[in-house]
Short mmCIF file of C-alpha atoms in Angstrom, two decimals:
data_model
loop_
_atom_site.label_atom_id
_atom_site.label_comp_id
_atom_site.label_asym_id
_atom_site.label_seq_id
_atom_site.Cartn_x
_atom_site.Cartn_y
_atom_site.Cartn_z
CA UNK E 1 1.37 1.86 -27.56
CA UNK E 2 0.83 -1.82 -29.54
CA UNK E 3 -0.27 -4.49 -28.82
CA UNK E 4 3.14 -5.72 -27.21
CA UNK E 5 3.14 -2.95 -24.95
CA UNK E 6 -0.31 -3.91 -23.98
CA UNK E 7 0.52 -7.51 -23.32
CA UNK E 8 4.31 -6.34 -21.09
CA UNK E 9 1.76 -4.38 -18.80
CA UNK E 10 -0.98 -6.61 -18.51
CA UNK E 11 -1.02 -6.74 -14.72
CA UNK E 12 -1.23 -2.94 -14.35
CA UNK E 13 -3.90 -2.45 -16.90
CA UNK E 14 -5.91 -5.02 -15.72
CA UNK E 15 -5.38 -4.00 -12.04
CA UNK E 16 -6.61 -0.26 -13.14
CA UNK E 17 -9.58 -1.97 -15.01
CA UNK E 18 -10.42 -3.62 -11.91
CA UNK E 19 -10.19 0.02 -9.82
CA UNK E 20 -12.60 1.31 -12.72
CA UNK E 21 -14.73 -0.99 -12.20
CA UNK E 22 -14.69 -0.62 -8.58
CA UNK E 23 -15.80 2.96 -8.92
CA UNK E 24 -19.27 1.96 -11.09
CA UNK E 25 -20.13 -0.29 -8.71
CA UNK E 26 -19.98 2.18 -5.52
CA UNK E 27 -21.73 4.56 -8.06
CA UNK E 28 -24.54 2.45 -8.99
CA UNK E 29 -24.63 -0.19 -6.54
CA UNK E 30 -27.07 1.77 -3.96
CA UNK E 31 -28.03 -1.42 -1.95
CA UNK E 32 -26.33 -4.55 -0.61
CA UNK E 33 -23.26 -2.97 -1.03
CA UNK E 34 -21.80 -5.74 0.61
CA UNK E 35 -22.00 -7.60 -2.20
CA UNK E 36 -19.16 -5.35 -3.63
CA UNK E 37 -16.44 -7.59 -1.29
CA UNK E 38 -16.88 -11.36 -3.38
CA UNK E 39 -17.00 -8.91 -6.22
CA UNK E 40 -14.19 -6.86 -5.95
CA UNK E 41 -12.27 -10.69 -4.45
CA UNK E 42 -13.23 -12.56 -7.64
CA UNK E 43 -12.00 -9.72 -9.80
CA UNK E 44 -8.76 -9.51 -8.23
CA UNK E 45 -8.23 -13.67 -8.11
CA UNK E 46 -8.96 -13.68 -11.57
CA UNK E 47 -6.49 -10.92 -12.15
CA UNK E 48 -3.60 -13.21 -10.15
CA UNK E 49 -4.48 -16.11 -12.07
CA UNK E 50 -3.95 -14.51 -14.69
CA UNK E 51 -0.75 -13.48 -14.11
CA UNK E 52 1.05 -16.51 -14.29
CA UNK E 53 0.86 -16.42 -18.16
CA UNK E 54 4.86 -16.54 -18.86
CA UNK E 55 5.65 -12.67 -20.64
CA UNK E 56 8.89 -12.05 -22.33
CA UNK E 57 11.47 -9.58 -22.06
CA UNK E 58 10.25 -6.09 -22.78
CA UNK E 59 11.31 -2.72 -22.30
CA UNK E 60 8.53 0.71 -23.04
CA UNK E 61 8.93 4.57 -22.64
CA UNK E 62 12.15 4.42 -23.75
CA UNK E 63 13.61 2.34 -20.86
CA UNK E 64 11.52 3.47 -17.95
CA UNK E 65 9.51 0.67 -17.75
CA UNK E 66 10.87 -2.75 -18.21
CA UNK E 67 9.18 -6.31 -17.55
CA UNK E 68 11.02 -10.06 -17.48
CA UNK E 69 10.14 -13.37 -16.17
CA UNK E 70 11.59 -12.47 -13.07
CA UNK E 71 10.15 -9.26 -12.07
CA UNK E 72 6.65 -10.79 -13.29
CA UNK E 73 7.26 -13.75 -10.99
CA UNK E 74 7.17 -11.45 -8.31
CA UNK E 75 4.37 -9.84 -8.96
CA UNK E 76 2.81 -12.74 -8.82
CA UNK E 77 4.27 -13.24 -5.76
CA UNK E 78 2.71 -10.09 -4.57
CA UNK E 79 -0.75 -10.95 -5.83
CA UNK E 80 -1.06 -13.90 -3.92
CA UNK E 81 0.05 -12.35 -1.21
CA UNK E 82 -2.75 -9.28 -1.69
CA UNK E 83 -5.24 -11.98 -2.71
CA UNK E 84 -4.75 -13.46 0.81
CA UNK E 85 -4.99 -10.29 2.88
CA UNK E 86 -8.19 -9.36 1.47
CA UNK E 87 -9.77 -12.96 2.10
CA UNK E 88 -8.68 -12.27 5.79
CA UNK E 89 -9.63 -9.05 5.59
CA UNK E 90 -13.09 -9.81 3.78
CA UNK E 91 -14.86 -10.82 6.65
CA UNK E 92 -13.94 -7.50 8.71
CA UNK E 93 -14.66 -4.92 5.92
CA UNK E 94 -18.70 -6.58 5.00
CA UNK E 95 -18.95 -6.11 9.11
CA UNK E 96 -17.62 -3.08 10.00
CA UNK E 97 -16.47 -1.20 6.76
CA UNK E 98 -19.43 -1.18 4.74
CA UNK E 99 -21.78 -0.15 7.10
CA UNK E 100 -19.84 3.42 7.51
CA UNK E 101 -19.41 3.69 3.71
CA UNK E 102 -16.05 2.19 3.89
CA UNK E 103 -15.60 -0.49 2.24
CA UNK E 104 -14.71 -0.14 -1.43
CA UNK E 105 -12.79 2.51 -0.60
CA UNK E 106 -10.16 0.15 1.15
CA UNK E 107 -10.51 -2.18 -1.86
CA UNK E 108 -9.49 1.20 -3.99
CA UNK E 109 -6.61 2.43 -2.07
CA UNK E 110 -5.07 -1.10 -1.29
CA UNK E 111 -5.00 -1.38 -4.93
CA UNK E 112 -3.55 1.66 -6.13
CA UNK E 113 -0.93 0.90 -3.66
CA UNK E 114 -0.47 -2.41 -5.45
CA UNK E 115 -0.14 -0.94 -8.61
CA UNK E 116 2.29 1.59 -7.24
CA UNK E 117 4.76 -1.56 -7.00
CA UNK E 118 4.16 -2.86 -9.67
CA UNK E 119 5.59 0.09 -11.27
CA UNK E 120 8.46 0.69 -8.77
CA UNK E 121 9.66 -3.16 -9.04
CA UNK E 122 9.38 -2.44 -13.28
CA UNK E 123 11.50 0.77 -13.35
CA UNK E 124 14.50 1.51 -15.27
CA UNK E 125 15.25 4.72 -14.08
CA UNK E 126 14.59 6.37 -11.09
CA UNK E 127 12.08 8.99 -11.93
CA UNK E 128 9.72 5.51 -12.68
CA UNK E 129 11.06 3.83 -8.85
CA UNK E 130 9.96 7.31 -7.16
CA UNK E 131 6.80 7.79 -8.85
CA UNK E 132 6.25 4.01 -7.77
CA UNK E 133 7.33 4.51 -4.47
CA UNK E 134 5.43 7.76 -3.80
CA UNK E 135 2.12 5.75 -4.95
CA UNK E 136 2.63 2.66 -2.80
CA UNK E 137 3.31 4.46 -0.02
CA UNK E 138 0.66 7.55 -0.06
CA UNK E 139 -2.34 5.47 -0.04
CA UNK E 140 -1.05 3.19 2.96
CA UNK E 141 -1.18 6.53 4.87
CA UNK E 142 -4.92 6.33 4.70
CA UNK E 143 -5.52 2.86 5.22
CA UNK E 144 -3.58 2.83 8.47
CA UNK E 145 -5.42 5.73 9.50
CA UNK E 146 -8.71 4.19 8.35
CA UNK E 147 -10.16 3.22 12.12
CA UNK E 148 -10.98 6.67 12.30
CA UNK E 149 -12.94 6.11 15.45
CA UNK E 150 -9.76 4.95 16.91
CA UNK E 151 -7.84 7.63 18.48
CA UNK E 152 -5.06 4.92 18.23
CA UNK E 153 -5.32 4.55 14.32
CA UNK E 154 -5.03 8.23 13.70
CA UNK E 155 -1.86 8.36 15.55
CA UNK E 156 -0.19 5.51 13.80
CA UNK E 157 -1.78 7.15 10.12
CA UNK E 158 0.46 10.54 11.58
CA UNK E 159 3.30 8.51 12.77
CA UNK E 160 3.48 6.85 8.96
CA UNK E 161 3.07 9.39 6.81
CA UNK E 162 5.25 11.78 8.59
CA UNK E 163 7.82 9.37 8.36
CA UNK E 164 6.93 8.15 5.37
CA UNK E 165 7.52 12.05 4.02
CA UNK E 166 11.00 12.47 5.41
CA UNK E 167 12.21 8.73 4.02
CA UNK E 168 10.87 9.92 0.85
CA UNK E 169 12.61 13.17 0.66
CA UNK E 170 16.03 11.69 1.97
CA UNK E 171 15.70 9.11 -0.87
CA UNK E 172 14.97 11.67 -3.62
CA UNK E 173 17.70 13.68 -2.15
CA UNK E 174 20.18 10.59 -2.74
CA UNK E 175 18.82 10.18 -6.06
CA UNK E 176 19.57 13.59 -7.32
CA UNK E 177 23.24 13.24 -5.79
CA UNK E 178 23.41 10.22 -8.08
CA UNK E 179 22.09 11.96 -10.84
CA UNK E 180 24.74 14.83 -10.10
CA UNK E 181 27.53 12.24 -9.84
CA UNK E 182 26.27 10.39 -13.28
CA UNK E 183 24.50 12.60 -15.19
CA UNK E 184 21.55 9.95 -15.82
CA UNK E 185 18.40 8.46 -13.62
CA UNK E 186 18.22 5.69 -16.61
CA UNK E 187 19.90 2.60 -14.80
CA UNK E 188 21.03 1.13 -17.88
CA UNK E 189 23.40 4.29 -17.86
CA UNK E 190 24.22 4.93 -14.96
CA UNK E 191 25.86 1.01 -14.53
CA UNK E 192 28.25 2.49 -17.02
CA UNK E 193 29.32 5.45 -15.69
CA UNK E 194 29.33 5.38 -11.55
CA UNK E 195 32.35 5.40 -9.59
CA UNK E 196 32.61 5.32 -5.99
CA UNK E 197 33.53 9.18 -5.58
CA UNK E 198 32.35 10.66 -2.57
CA UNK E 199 29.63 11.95 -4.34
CA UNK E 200 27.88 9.05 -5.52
CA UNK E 201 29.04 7.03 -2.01
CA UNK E 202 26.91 9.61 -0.33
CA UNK E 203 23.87 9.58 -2.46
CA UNK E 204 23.54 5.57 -1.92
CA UNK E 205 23.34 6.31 1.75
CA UNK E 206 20.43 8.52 1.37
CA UNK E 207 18.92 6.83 -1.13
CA UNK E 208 19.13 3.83 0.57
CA UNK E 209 18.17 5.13 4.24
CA UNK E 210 14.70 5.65 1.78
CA UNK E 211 14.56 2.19 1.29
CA UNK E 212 15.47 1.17 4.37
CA UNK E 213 12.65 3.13 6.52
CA UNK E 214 9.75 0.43 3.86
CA UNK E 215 12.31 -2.25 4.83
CA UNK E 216 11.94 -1.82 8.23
CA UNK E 217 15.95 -2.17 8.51
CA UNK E 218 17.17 -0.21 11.99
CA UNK E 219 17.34 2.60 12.70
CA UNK E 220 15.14 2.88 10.29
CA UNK E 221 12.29 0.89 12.25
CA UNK E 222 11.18 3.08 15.11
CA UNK E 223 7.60 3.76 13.11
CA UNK E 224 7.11 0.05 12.65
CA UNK E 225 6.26 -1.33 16.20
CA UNK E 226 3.28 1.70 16.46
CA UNK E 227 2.14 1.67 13.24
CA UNK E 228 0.98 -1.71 12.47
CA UNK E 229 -0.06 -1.66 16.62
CA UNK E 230 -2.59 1.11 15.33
CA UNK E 231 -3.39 0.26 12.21
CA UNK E 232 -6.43 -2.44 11.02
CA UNK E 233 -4.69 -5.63 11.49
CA UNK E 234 -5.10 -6.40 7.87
CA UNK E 235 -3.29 -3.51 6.87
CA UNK E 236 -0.63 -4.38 9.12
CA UNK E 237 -0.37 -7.81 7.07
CA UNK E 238 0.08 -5.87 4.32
CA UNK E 239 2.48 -3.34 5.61
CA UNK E 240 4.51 -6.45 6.76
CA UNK E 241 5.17 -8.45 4.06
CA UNK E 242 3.59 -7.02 0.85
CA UNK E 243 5.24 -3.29 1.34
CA UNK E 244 8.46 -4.95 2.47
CA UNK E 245 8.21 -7.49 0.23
CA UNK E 246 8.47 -5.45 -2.77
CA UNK E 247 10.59 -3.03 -0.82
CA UNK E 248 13.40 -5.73 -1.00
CA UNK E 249 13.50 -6.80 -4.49
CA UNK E 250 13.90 -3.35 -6.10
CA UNK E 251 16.97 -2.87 -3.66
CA UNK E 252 17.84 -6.01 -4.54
CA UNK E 253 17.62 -5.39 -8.22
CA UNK E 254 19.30 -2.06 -7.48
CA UNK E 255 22.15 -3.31 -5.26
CA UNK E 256 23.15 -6.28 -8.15
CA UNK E 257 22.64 -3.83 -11.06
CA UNK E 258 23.27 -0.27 -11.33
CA UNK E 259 25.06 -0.26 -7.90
CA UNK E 260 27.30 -2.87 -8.49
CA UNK E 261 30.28 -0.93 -8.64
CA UNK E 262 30.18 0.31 -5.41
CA UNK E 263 29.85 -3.11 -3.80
CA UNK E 264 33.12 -2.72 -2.00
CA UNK E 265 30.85 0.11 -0.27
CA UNK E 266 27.59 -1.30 0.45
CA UNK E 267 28.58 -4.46 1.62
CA UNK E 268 30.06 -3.18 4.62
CA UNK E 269 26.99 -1.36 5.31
CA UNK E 270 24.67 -4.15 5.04
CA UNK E 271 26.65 -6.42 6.83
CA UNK E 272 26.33 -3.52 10.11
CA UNK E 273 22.50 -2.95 9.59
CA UNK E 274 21.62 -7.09 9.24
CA UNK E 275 23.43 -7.85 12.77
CA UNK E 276 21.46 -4.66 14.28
CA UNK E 277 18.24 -5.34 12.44
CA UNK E 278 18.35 -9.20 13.78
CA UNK E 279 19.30 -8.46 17.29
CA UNK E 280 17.34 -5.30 17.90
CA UNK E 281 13.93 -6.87 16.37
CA UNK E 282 14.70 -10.06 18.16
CA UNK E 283 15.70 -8.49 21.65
CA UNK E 284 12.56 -6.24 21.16
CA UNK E 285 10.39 -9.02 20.47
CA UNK E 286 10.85 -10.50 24.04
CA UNK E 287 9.13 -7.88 25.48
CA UNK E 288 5.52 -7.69 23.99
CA UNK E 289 2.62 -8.46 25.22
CA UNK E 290 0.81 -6.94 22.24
CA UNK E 291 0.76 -9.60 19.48
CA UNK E 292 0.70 -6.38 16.75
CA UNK E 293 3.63 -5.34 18.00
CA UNK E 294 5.23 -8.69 18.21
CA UNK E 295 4.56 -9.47 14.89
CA UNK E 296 6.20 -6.22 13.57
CA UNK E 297 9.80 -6.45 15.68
CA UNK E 298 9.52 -10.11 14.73
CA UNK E 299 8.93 -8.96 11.06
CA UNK E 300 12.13 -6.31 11.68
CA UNK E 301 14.55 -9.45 12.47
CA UNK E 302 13.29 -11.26 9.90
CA UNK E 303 14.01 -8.01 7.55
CA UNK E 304 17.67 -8.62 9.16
CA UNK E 305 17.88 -12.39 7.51
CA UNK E 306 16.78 -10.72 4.09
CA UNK E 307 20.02 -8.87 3.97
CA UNK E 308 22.26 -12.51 4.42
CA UNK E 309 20.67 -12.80 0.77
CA UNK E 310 21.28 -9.28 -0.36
CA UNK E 311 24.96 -9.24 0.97
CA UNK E 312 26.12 -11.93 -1.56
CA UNK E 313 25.43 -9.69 -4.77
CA UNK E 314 24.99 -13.51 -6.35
CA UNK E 315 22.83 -15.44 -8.28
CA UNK E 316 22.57 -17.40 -5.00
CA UNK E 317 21.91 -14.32 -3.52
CA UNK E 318 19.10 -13.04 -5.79
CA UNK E 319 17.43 -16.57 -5.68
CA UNK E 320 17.48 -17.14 -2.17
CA UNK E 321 15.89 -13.01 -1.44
CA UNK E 322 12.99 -13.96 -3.61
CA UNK E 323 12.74 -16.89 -2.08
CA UNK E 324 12.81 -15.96 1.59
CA UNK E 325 9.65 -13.22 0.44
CA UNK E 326 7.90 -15.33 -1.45
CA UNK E 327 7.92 -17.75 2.14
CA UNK E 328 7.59 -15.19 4.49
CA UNK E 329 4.55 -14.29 2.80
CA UNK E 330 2.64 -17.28 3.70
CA UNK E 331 4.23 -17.81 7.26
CA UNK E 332 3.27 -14.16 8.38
CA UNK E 333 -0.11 -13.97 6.88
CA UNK E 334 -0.77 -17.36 8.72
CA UNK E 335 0.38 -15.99 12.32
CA UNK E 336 -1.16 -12.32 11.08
CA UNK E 337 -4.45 -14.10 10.28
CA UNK E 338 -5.47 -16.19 13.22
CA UNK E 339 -4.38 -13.09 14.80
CA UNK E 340 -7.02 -10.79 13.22
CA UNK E 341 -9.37 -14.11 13.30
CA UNK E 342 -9.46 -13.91 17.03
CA UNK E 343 -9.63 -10.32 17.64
CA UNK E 344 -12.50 -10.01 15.06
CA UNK E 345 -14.31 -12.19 17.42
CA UNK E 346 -13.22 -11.24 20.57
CA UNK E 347 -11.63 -8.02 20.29
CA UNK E 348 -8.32 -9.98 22.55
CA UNK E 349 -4.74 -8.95 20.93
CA UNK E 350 -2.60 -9.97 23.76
CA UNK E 351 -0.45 -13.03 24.18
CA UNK E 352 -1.88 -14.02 27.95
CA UNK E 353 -5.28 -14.11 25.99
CA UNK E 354 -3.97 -16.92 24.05
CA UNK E 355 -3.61 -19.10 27.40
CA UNK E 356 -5.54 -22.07 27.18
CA UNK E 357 -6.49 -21.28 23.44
CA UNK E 358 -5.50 -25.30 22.06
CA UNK E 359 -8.82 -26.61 24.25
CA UNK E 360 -11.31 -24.36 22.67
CA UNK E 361 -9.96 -23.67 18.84
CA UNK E 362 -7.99 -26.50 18.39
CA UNK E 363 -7.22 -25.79 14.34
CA UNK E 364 -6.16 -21.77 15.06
CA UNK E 365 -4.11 -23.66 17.37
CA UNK E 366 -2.42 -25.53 14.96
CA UNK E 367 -2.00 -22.69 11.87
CA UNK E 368 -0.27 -20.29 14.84
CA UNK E 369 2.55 -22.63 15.75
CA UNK E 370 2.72 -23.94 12.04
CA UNK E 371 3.53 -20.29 10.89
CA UNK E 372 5.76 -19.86 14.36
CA UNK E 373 7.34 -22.88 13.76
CA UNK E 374 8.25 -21.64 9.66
CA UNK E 375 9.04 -18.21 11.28
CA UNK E 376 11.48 -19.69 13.42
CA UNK E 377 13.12 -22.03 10.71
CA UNK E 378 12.31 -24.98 12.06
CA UNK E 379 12.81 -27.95 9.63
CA UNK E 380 9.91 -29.57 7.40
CA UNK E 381 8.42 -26.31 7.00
CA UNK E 382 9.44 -23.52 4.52
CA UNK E 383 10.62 -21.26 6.74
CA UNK E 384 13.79 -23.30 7.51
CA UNK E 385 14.62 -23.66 3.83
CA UNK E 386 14.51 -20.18 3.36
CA UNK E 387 16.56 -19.38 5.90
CA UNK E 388 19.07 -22.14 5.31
CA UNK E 389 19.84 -21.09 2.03
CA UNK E 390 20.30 -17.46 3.32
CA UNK E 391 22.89 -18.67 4.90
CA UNK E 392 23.98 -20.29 2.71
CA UNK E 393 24.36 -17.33 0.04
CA UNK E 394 25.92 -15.44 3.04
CA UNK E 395 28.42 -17.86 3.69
CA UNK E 396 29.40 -18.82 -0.04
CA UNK E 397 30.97 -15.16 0.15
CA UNK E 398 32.87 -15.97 3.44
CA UNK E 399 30.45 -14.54 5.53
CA UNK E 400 31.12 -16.93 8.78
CA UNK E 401 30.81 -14.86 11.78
CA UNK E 402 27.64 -12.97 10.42
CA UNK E 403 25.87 -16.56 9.22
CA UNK E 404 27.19 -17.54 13.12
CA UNK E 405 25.19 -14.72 14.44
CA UNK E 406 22.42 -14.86 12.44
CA UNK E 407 22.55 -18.57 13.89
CA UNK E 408 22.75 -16.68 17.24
CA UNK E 409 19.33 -14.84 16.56
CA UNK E 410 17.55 -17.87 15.14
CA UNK E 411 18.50 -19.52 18.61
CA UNK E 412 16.44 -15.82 20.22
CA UNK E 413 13.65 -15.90 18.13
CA UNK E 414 13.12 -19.27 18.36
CA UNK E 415 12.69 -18.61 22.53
CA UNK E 416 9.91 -15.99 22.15
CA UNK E 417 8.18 -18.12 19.72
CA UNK E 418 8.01 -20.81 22.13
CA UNK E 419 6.41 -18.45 24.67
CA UNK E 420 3.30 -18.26 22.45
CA UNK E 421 3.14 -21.76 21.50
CA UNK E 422 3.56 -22.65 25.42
CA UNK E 423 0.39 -20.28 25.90
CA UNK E 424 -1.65 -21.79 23.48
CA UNK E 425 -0.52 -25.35 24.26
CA UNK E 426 0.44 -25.51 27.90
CA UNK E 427 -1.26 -23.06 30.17
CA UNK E 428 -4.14 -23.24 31.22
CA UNK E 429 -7.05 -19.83 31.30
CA UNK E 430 -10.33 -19.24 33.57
CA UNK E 431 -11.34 -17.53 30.87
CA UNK E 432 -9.85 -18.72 27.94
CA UNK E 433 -11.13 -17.26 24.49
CA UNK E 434 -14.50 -19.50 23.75
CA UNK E 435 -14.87 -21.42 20.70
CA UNK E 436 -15.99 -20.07 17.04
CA UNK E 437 -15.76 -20.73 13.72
CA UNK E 438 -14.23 -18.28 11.31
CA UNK E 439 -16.43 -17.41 8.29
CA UNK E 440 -15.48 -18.94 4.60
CA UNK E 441 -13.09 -16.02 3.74
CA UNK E 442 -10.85 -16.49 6.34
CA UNK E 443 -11.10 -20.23 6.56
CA UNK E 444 -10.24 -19.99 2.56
CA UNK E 445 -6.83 -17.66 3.26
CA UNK E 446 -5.53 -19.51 6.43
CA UNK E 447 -5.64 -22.63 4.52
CA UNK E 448 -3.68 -21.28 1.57
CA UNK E 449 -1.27 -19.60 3.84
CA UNK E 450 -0.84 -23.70 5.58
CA UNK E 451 -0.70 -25.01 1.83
CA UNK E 452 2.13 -22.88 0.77
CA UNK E 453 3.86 -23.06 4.42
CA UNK E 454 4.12 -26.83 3.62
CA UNK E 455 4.42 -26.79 -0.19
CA UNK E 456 7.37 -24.65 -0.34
CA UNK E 457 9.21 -26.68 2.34
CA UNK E 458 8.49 -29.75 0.74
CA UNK E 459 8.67 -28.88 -2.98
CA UNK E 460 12.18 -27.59 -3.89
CA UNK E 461 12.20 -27.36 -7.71
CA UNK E 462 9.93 -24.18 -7.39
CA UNK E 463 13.75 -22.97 -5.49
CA UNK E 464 15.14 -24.36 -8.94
CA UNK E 465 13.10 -22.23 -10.85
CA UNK E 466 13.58 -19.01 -9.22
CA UNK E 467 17.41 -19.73 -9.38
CA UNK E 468 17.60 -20.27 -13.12
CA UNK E 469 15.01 -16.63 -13.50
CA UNK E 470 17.57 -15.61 -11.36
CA UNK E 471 20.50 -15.24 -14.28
CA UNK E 472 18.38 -12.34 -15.80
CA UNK E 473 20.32 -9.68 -13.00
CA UNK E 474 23.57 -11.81 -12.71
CA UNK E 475 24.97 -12.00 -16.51
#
């Protein structure tokens, strides 16, 4: 390796650094091992900062890995997204975690995971995506599991990693059909070379069922409502938009790219999974009382609107994807944070807890039904952009009765949104949840959560940007 090859993987060398140097400090840092949280935080916001230094075009390992602005743009997306997590997580892992010996552990595994997508969303063939897939997902396993005095957690960490292990192996399974029907996991040959035979039709199906199951996409979703109802909350932040986040764009990259030829194919079976991932995580959503599990079928229809994006095989299409993630970021780590906020002081996770909630915590209040509000695509906030030019993408290709639908759903979600707001607004509680005030961690990541809910509603040339990085997987 040069120095080139040094600079192209500058994020994952740095983020291993930072693991490194995680490790020392639990070695020799006997006391006060709190003080390994604002350590391990500054580390990792100096390694985001960092990352948005532009980086050219590179490919290393003979094609495995590649790097553009693009795919860098994203992980910068993803950093900010991490960075914001473990500012709302910071508060519960000095409290809790470190005093079983806990806490820069999570700090360890949450990164490797991290780093694990940073290598899946830079692959160029598939031996690179699964090894990248494998290590995002394997150390998730633990951290859902990681209330261990929860007989709850332990039973979402099964749930997960069992089906975590079968979505694996039905991915690889797809990929070796591909490989069978191509005679190459290097995508820059297999774009060449694939045909929609029967062969290579029914590897995509596996290989995307894989994909699907991170996604959240039905029927792939049956793990999701359980899982992030047992897991920390914070890892169920992460789960919801980082995992799925990343999940997206390397289908997305796939879908425009190597599987381009068999658009004719996929289409049709994105078009059927959007309408039942929108109506079955919207129709689902009515029903909870749990705000975990409200938060993940909500996060299911939102996976639905993703696919609007992913059906147009466009530049408009890739644009508006990275986009929607980069805003649905923000919005759900707004509503997932004043959720964990509340419970951290209270231990309350239900919605008829939230009665009366405007009168005593007034600014929670206010960051809930913001984020509900972008959630729901209601216009100034980001949220409605991102959705509107979903649509849009959708309907440049002729797409009218699914954009209608998708209208359809927007109308659903935006009724069990309401129901929360009406809680925390309207009704009234004899014992409604008493005021506090949230410690400087999680004051720090609700407010940049609110900042980029409004910025990115308000400041469209950032949507120009990603549109013209955009041309890199539509040439």
């Amino acid at each position: 390796m040069n120095v080139n090859s040094f600079i192209a993987m500058r994020q994952e060398i740095f983020l291993i650094t930072i693991l490194l140097l995680l490790i020392v400090g639990e070695i020799f840092i006997n006391k006060n091992k709190k003080n390994l949280v604002p350590i391990a935080l500054v580390l990792f916001g100096i390694h985001t900062l960092l990352g948005f230094f532009t980086i050219e075009e590179t490919s290393l390992f003979g094609g495995m890995f590649r790097t553009n602005n693009l795919i860098h743009f994203f992980k910068n997306t993803l950093n900010v997204g991490v960075l914001i997590v473990l500012l709302q997580s910071a508060d519960w892992i000095q409290e809790k975690m470190v005093p079983l010996n806990k806490g820069t552990e999570f700090f360890m595994l949450l990164f490797s995971s991290l780093l694990g997508m940073y290598f899946m969303i830079s692959a160029g063939d598939f031996l690179m995506f699964y090894i990248g897939l494998e290590l995002s997902t394997l150390p998730v396993a633990a951290l859902v599991a990681w209330e261990t005095s929860k007989r709850i957690s332990s039973e979402a960490g099964i749930k997960f990693i069992l089906s975590a292990g079968l979505a694996s192996g039905v991915s690889l399974f797809g990929i070796s059909l591909l490989y069978a029907a191509t005679g190459s996991i290097y995508f820059a040959d297999i774009i060449g070379v694939i045909t929609s035979t029967n062969l290579t039709i029914l590897g995509f199906i596996l290989f995307f069922a894989g994909l699907a199951f991170k996604i959240s996409l039905v029927p792939f979703h049956f793990w999701t409502a359980d899982v992030y109802e047992g897991a920390p909350i914070g890892v169920a932040s992460y789960l919801s938009v980082i995992s799925k986040g990343a999940a997206a764009f390397i289908l997305m990259i796939l879908l425009f790219t190597v599987l381009k030829p068999l658009m004719h194919v996929w289409e049709n079976i994105v078009y059927v999974i959007a309408l039942a991932t929108m109506f079955i995580g919207n129709l689902f959503a009515l029903r909870q009382q749990n705000l975990k599990r409200f938060l993940a079928f909500s996060s299911i229809a939102q996976a639905g609107f993703i696919l609007l994006g992913l059906i147009s095989g466009s530049q408009l299409g890739t644009a508006t994807v990275v986009y929607f993630v980069l805003v649905y970021i923000f919005t759900n780590l707004a509503a997932f944070g004043v959720v964990q906020a509340i419970s951290l002081q209270t231990g309350k996770e239900n919605r008829d807890d939230y009665n009366g909630l405007y009168r005593t915590n007034p600014n929670l209040s206010l960051v809930m039904m913001l984020a509900l509000f972008s959630l729901a695509g209601i216009p100034p906030v980001a949220g409605f952009f991102g959705k509107f030019f979903l649509f849009t993408a959708a309907a440049s290709k002729g797409y009218y009765l699914l954009v209608f639908l998708a209208v359809v759903n927007v109308t659903i979600s935006l009724y069990y949104y309401l129901l929360l707001i009406r809680a925390m607004f309207i009704r009234k509680s004899d014992n409604p949840i008493p005021f506090f005030k949230s410690k400087i961690y999680m004051r720090l990541g609700l407010i940049i959560t609110v900042i980029g809910i409004l910025a990115l509603g308000l400041y469209s040339p950032l949507y120009d940007y990603i549109f013209e990085l955009s041309t890199i997987f539509n040439q």
